[in-house]
PDB file of N, CA and C in Angstrom:
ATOM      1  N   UNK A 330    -107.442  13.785  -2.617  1.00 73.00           N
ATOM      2  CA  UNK A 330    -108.465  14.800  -2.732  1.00 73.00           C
ATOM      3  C   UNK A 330    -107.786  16.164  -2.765  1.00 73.00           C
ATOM      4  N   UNK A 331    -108.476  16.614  -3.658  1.00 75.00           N
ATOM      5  CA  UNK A 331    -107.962  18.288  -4.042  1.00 75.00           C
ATOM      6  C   UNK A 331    -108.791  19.305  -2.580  1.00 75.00           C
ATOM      7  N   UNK A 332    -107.656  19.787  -1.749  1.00 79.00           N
ATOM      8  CA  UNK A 332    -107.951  20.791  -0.811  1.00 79.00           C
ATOM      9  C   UNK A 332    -108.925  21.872  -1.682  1.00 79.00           C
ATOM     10  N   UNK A 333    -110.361  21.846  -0.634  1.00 82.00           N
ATOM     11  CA  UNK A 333    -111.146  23.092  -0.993  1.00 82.00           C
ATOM     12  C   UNK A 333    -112.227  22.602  -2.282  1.00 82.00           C
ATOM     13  N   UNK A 334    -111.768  21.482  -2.733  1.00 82.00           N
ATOM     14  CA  UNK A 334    -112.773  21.196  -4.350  1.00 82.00           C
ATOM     15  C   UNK A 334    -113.714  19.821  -3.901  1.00 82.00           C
ATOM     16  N   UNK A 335    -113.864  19.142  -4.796  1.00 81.00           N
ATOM     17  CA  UNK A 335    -114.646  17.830  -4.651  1.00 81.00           C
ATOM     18  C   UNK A 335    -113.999  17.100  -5.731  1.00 81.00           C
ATOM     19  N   UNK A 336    -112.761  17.449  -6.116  1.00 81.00           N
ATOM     20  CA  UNK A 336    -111.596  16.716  -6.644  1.00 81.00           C
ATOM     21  C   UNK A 336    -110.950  15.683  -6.509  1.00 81.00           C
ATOM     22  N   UNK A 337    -111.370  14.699  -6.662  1.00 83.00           N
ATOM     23  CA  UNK A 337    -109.993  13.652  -6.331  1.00 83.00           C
ATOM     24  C   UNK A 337    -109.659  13.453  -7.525  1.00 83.00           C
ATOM     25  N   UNK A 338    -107.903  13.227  -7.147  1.00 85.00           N
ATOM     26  CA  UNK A 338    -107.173  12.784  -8.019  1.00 85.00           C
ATOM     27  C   UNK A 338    -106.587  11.208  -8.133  1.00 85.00           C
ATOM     28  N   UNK A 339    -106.401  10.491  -8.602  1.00 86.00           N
ATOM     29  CA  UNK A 339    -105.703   9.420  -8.896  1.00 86.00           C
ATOM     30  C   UNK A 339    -105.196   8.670  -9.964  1.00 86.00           C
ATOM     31  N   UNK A 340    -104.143   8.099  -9.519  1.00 88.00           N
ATOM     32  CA  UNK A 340    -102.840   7.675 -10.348  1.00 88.00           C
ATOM     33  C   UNK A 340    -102.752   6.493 -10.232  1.00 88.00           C
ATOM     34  N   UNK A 341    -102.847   5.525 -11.369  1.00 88.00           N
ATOM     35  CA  UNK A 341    -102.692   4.673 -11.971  1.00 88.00           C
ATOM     36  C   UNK A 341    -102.029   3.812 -12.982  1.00 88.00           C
ATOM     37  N   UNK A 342    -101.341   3.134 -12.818  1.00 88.00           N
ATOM     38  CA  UNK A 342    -100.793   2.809 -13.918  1.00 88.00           C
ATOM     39  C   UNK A 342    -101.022   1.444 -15.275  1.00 88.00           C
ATOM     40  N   UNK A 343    -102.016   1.595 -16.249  1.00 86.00           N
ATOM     41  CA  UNK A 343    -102.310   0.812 -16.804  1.00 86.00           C
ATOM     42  C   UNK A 343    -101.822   0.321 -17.878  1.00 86.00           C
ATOM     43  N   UNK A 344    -101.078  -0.799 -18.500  1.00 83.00           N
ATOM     44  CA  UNK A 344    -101.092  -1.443 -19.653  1.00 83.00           C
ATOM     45  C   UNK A 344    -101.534  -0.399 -21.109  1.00 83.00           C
ATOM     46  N   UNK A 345    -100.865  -0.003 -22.006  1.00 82.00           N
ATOM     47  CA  UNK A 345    -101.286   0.781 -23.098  1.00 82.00           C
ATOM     48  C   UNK A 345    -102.434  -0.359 -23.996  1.00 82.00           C
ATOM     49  N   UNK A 346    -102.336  -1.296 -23.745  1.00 77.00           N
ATOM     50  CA  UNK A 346    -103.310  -2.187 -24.607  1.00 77.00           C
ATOM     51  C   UNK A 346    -104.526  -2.818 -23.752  1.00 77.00           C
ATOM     52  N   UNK A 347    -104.891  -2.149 -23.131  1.00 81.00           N
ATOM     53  CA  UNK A 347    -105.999  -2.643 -21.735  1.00 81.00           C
ATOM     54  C   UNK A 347    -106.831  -0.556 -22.123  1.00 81.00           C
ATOM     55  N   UNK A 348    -105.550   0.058 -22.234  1.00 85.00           N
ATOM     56  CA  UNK A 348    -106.120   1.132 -22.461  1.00 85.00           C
ATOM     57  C   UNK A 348    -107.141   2.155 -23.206  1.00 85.00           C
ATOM     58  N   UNK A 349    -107.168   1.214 -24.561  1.00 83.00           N
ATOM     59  CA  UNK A 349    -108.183   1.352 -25.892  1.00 83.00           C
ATOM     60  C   UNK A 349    -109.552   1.234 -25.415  1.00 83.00           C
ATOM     61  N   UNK A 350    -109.959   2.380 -25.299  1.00 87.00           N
ATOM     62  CA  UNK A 350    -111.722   2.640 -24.959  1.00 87.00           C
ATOM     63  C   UNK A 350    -111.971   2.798 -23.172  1.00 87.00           C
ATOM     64  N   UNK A 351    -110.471   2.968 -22.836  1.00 89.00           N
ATOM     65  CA  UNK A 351    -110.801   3.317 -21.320  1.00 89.00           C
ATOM     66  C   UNK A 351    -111.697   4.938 -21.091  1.00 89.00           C
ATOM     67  N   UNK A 352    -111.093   5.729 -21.701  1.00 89.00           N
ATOM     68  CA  UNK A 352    -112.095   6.807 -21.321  1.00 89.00           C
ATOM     69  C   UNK A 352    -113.463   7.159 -21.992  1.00 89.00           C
ATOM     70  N   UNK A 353    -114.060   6.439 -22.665  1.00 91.00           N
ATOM     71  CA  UNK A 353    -115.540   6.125 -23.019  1.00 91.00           C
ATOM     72  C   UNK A 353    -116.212   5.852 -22.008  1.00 91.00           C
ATOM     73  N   UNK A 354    -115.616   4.372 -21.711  1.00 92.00           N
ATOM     74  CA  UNK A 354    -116.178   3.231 -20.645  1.00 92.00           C
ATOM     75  C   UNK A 354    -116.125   4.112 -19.294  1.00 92.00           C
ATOM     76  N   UNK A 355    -115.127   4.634 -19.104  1.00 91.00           N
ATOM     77  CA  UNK A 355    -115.159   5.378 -17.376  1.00 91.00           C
ATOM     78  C   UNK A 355    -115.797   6.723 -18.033  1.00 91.00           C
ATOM     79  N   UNK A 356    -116.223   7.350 -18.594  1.00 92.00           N
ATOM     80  CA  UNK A 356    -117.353   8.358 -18.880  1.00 92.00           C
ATOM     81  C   UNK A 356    -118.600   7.600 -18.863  1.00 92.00           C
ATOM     82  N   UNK A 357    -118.665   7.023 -19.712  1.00 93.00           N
ATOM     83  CA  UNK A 357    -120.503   5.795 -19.597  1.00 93.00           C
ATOM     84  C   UNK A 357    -120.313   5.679 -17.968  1.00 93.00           C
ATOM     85  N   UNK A 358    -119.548   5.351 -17.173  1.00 93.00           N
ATOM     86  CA  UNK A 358    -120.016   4.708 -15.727  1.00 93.00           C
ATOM     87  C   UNK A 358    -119.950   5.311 -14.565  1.00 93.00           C
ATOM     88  N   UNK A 359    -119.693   7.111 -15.218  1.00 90.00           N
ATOM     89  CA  UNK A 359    -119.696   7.834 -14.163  1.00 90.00           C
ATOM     90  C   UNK A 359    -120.404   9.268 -14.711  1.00 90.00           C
ATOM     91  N   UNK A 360    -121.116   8.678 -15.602  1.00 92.00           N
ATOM     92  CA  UNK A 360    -122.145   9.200 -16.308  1.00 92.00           C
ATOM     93  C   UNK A 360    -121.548  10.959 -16.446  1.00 92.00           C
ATOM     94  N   UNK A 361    -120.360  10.883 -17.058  1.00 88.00           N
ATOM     95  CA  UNK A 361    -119.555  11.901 -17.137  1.00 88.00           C
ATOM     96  C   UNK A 361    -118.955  12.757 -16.586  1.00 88.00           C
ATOM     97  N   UNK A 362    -119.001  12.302 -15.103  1.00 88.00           N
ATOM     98  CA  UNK A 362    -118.282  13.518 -13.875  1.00 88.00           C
ATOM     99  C   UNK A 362    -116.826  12.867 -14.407  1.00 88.00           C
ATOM    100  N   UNK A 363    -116.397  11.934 -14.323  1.00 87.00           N
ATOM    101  CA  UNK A 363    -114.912  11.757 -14.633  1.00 87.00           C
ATOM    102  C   UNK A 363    -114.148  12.295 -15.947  1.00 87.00           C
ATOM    103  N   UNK A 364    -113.085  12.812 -15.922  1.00 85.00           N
ATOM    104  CA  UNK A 364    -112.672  12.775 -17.263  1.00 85.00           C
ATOM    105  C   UNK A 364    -111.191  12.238 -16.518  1.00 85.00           C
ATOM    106  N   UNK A 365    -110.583  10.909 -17.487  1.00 88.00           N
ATOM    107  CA  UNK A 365    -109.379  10.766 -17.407  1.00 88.00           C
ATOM    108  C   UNK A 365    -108.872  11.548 -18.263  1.00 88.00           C
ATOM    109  N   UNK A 366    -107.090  11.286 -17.956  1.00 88.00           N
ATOM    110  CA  UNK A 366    -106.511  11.999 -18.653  1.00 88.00           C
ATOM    111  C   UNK A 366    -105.081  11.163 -18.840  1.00 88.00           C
ATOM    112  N   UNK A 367    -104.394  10.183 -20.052  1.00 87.00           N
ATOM    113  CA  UNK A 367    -103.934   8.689 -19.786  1.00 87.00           C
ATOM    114  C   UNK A 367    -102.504   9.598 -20.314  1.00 87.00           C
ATOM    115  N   UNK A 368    -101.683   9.856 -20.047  1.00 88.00           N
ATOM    116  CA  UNK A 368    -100.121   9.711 -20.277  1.00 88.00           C
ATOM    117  C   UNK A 368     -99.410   8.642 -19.916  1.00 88.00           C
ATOM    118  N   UNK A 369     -98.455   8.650 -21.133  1.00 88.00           N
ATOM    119  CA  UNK A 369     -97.409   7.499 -21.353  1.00 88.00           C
ATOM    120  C   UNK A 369     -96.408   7.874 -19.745  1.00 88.00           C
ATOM    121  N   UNK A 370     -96.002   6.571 -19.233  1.00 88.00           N
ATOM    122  CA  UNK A 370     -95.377   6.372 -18.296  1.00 88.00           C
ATOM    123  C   UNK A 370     -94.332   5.700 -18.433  1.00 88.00           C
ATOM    124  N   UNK A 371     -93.626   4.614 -19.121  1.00 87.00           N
ATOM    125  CA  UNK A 371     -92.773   3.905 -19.036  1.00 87.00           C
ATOM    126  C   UNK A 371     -93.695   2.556 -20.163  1.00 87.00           C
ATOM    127  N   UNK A 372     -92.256   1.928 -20.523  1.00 85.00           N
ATOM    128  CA  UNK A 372     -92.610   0.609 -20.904  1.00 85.00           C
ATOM    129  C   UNK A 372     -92.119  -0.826 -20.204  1.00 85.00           C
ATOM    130  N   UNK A 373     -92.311  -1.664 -20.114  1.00 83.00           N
ATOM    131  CA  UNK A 373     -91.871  -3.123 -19.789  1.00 83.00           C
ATOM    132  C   UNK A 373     -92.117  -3.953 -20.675  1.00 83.00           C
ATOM    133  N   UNK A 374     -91.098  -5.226 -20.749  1.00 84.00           N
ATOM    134  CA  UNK A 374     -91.199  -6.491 -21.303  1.00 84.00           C
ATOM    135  C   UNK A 374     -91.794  -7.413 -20.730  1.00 84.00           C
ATOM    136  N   UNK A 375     -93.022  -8.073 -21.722  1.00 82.00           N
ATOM    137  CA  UNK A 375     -93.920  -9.054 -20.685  1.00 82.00           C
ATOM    138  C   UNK A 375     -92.995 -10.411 -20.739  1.00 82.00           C
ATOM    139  N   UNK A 376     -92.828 -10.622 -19.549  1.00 83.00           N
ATOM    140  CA  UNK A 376     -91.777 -12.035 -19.102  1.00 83.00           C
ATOM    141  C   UNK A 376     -92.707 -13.164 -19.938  1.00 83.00           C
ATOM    142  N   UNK A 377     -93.892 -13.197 -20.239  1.00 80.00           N
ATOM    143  CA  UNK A 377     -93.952 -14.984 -20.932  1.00 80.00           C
ATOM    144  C   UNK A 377     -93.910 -14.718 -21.908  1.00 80.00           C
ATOM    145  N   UNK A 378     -94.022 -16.012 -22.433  1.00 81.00           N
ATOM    146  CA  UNK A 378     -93.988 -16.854 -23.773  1.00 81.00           C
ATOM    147  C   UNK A 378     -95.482 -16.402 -24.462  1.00 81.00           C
ATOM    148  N   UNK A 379     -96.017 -15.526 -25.495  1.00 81.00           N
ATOM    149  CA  UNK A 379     -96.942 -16.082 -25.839  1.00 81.00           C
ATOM    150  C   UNK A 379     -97.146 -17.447 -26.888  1.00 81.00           C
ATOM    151  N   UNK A 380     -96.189 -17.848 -27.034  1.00 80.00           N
ATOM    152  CA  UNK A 380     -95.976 -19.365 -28.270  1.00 80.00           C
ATOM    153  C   UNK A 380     -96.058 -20.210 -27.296  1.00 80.00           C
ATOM    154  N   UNK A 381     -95.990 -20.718 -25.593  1.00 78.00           N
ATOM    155  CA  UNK A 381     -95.929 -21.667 -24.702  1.00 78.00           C
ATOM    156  C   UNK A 381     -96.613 -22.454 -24.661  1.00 78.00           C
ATOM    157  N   UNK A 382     -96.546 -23.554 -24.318  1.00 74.00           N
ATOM    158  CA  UNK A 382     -97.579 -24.741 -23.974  1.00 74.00           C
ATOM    159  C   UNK A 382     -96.768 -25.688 -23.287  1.00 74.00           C
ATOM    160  N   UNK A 383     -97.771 -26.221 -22.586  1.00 73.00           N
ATOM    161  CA  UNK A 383     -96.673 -27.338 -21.192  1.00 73.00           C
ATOM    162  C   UNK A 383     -96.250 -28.264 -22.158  1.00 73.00           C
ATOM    163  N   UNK A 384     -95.391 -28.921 -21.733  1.00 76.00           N
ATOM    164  CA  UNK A 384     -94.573 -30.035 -22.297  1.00 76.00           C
ATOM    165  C   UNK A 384     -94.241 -31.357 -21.287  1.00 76.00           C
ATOM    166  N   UNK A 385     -93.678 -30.364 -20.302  1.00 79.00           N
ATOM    167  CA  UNK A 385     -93.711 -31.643 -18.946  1.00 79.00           C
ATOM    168  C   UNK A 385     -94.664 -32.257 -17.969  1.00 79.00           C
ATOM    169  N   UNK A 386     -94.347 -32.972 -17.318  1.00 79.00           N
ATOM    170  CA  UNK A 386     -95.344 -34.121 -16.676  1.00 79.00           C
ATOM    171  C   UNK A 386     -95.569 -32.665 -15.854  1.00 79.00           C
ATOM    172  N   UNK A 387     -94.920 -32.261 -15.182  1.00 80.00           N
ATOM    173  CA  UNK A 387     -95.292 -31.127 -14.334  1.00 80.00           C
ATOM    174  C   UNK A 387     -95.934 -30.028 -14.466  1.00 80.00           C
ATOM    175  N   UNK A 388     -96.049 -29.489 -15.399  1.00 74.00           N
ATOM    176  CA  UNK A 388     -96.451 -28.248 -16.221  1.00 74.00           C
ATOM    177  C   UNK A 388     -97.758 -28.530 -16.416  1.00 74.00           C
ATOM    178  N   UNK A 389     -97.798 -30.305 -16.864  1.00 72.00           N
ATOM    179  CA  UNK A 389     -99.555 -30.642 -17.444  1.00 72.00           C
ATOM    180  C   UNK A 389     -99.951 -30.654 -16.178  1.00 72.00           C
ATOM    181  N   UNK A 390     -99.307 -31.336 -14.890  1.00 72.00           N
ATOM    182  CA  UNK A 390    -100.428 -31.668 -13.467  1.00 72.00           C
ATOM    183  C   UNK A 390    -100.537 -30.438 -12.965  1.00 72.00           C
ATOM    184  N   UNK A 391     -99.636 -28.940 -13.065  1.00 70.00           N
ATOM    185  CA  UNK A 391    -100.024 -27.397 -12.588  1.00 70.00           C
ATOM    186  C   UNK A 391    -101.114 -27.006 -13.753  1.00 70.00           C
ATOM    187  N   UNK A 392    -100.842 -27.024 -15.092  1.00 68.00           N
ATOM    188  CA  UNK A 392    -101.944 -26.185 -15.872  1.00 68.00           C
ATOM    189  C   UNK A 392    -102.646 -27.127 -16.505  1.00 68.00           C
ATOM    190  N   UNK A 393    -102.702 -27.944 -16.471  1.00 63.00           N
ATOM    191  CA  UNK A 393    -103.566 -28.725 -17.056  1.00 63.00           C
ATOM    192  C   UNK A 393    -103.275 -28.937 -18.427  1.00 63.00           C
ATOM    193  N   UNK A 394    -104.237 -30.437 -19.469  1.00 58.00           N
ATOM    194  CA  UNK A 394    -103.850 -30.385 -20.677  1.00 58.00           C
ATOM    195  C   UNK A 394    -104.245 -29.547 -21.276  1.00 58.00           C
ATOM    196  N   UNK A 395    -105.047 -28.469 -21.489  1.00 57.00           N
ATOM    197  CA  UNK A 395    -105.340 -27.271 -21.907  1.00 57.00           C
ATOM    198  C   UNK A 395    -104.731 -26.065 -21.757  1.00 57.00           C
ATOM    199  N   UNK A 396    -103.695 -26.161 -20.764  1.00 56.00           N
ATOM    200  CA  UNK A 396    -103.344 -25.003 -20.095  1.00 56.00           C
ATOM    201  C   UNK A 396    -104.752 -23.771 -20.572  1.00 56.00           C
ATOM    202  N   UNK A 397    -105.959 -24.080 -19.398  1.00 58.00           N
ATOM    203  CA  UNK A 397    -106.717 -22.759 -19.262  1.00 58.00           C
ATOM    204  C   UNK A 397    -106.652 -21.527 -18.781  1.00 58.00           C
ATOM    205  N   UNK A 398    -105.586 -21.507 -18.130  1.00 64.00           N
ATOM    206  CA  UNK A 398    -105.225 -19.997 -17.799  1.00 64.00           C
ATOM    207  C   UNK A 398    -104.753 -19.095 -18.819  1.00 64.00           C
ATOM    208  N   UNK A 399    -105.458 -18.084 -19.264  1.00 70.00           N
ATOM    209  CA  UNK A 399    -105.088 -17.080 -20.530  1.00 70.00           C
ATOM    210  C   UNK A 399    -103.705 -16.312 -20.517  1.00 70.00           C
ATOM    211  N   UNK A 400    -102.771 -16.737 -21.080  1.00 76.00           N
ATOM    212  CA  UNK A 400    -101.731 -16.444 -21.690  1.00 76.00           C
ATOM    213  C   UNK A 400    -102.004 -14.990 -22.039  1.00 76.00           C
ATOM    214  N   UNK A 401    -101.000 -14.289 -21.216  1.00 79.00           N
ATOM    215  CA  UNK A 401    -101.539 -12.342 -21.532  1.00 79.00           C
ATOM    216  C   UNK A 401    -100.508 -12.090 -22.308  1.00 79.00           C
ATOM    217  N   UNK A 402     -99.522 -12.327 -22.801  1.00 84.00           N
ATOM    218  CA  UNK A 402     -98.624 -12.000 -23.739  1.00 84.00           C
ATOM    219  C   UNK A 402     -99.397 -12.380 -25.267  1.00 84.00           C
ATOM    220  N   UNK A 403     -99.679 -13.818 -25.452  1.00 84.00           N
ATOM    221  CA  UNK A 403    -100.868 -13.759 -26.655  1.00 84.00           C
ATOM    222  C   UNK A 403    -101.880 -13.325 -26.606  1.00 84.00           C
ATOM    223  N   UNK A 404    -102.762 -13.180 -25.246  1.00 85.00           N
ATOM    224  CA  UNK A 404    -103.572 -11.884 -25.607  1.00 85.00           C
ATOM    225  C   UNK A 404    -103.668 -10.477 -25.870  1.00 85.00           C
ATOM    226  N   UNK A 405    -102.256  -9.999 -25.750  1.00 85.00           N
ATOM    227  CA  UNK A 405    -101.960  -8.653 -26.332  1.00 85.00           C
ATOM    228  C   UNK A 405    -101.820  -8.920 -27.847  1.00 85.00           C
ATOM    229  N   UNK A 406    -100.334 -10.136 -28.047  1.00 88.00           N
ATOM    230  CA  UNK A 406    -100.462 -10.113 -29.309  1.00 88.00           C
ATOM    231  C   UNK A 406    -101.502 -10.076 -30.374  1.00 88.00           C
ATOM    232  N   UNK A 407    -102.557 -11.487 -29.957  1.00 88.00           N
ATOM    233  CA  UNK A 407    -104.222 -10.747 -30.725  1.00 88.00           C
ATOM    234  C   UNK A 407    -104.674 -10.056 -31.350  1.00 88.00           C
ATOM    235  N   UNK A 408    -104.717  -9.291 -29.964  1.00 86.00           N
ATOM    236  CA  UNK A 408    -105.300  -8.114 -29.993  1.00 86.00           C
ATOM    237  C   UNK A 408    -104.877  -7.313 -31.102  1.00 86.00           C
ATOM    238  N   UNK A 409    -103.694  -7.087 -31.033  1.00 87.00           N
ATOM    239  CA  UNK A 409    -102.663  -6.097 -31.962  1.00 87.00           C
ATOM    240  C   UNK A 409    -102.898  -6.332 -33.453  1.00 87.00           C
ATOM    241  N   UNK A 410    -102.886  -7.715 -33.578  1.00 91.00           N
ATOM    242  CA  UNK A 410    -103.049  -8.319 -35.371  1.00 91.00           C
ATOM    243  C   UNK A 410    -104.244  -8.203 -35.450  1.00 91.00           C
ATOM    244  N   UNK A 411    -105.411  -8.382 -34.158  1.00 90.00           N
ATOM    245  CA  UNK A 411    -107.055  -8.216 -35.141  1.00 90.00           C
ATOM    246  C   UNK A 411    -107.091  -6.703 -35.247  1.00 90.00           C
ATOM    247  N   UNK A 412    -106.500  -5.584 -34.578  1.00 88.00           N
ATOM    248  CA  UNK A 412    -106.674  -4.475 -34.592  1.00 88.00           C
ATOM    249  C   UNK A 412    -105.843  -4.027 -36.205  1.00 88.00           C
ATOM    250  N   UNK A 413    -105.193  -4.428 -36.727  1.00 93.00           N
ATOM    251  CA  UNK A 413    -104.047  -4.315 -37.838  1.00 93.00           C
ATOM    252  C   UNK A 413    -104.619  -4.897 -39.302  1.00 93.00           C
ATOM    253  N   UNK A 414    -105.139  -6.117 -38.791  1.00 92.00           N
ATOM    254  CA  UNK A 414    -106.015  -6.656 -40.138  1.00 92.00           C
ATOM    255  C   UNK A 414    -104.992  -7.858 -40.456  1.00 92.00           C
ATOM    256  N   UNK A 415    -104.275  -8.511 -39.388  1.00 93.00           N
ATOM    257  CA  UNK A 415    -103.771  -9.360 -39.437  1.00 93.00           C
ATOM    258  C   UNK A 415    -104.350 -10.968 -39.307  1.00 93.00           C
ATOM    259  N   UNK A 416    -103.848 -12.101 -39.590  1.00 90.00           N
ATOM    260  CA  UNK A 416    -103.930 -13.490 -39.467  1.00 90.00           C
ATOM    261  C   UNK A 416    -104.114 -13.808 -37.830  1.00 90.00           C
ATOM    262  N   UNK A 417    -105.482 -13.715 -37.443  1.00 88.00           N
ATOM    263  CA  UNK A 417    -104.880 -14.654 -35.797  1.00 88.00           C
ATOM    264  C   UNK A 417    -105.673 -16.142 -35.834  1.00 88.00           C
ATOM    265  N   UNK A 418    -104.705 -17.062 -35.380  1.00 81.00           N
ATOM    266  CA  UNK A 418    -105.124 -18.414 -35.301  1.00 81.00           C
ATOM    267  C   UNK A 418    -105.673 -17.971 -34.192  1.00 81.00           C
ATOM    268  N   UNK A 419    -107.023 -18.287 -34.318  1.00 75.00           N
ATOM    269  CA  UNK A 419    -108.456 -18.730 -33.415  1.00 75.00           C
ATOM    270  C   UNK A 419    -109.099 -19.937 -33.281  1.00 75.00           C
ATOM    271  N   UNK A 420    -109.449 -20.941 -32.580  1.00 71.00           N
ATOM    272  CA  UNK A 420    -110.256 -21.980 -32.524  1.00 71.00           C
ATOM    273  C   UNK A 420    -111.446 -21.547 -32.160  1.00 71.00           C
ATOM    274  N   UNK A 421    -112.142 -21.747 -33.165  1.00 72.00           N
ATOM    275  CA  UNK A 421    -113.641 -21.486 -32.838  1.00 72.00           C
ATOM    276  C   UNK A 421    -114.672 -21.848 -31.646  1.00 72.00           C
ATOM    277  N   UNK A 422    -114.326 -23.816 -32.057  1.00 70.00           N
ATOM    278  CA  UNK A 422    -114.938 -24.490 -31.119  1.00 70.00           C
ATOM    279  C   UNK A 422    -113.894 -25.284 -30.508  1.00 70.00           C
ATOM    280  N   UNK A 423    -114.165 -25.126 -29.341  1.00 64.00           N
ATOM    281  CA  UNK A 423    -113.413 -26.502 -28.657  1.00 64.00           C
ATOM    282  C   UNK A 423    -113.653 -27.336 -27.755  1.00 64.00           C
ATOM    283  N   UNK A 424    -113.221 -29.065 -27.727  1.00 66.00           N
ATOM    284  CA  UNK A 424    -113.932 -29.739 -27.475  1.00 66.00           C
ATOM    285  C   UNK A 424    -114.969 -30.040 -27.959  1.00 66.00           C
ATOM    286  N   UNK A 425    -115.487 -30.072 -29.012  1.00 68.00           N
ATOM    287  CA  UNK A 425    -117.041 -30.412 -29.250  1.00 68.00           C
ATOM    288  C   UNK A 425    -117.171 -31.365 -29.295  1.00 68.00           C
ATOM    289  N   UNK A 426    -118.611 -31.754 -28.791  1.00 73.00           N
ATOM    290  CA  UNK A 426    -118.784 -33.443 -29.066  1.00 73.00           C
ATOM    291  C   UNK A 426    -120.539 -33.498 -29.755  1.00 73.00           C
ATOM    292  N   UNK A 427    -120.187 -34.830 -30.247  1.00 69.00           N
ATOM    293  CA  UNK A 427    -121.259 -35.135 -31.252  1.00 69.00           C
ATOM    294  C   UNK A 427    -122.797 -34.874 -30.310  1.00 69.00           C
ATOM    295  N   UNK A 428    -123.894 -34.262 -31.281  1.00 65.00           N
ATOM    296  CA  UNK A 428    -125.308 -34.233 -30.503  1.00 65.00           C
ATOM    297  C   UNK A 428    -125.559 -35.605 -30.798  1.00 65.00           C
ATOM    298  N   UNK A 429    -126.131 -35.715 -29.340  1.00 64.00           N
ATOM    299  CA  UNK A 429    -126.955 -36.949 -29.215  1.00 64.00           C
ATOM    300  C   UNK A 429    -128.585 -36.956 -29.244  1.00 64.00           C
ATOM    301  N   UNK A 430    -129.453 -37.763 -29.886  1.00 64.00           N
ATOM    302  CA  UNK A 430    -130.989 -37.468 -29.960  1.00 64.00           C
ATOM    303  C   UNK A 430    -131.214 -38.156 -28.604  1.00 64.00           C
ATOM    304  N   UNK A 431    -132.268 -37.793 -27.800  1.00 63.00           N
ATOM    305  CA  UNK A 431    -132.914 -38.411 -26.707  1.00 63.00           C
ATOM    306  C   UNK A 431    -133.784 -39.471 -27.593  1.00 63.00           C
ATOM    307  N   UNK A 432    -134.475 -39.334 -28.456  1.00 65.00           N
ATOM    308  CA  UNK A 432    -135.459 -40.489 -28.724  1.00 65.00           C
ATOM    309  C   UNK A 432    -135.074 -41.343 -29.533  1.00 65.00           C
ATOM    310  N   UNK A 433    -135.657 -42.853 -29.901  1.00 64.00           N
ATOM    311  CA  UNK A 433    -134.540 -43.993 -29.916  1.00 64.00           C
ATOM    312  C   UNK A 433    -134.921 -43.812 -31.569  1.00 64.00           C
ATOM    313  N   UNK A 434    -134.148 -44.371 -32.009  1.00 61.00           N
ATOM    314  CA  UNK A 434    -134.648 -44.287 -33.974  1.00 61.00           C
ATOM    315  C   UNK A 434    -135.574 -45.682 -33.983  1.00 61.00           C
ATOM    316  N   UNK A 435    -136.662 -45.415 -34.676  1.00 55.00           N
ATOM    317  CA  UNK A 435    -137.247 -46.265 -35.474  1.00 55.00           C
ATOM    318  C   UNK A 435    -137.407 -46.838 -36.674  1.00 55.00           C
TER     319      UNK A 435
END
């Protein structure tokens, strides 16, 4: 808090690709008392794989055969190619299974 004002300040450090439409969204939800203000800070290398998928007996009994936990290295990548006008392999549906009728055929 800013001595003497009704100021607070705070510092954050967010992801540049989490960042796209942050100060809209925190204006809409603070019905405009906030204004951020986002400067570049540093970069890092995201440690996974976004190409990964389990392979071992172990990997499938921690993540399962789906591995459902979202992979944030391919979700940046994504992001980046739908924003670009690029190719992203998407599965539409998954798992689907056939509709079944409740009533018996005649």
């Amino acid at each position: 808090m800013k001595e003497g004002t009704d100021v607070f300040i705070i510092k954050a450090v967010l992801p540049v690709a989490e960042s796209f439409g942050f100060a809209d969204e925190i204006r809409k939800r603070t019905s405009g008392l906030a204004s951020p203000q986002l400067v570049f800070s540093h970069w890092e290398i995201i440690s996974s794989d976004p190409f990964w998928v389990p392979t071992t007996e172990e990997e499938y009994l921690h993540f399962g055969e789906k591995a459902d936990s979202e992979n944030q290295a391919r979700k940046y990548m994504n992001a980046v190619r739908k924003r670009k006008g690029l190719y992203v392999e998407e599965k539409i549906v998954e798992h689907a299974e056939k509709q079944r009728t409740l009533s018996k055929n005649k």
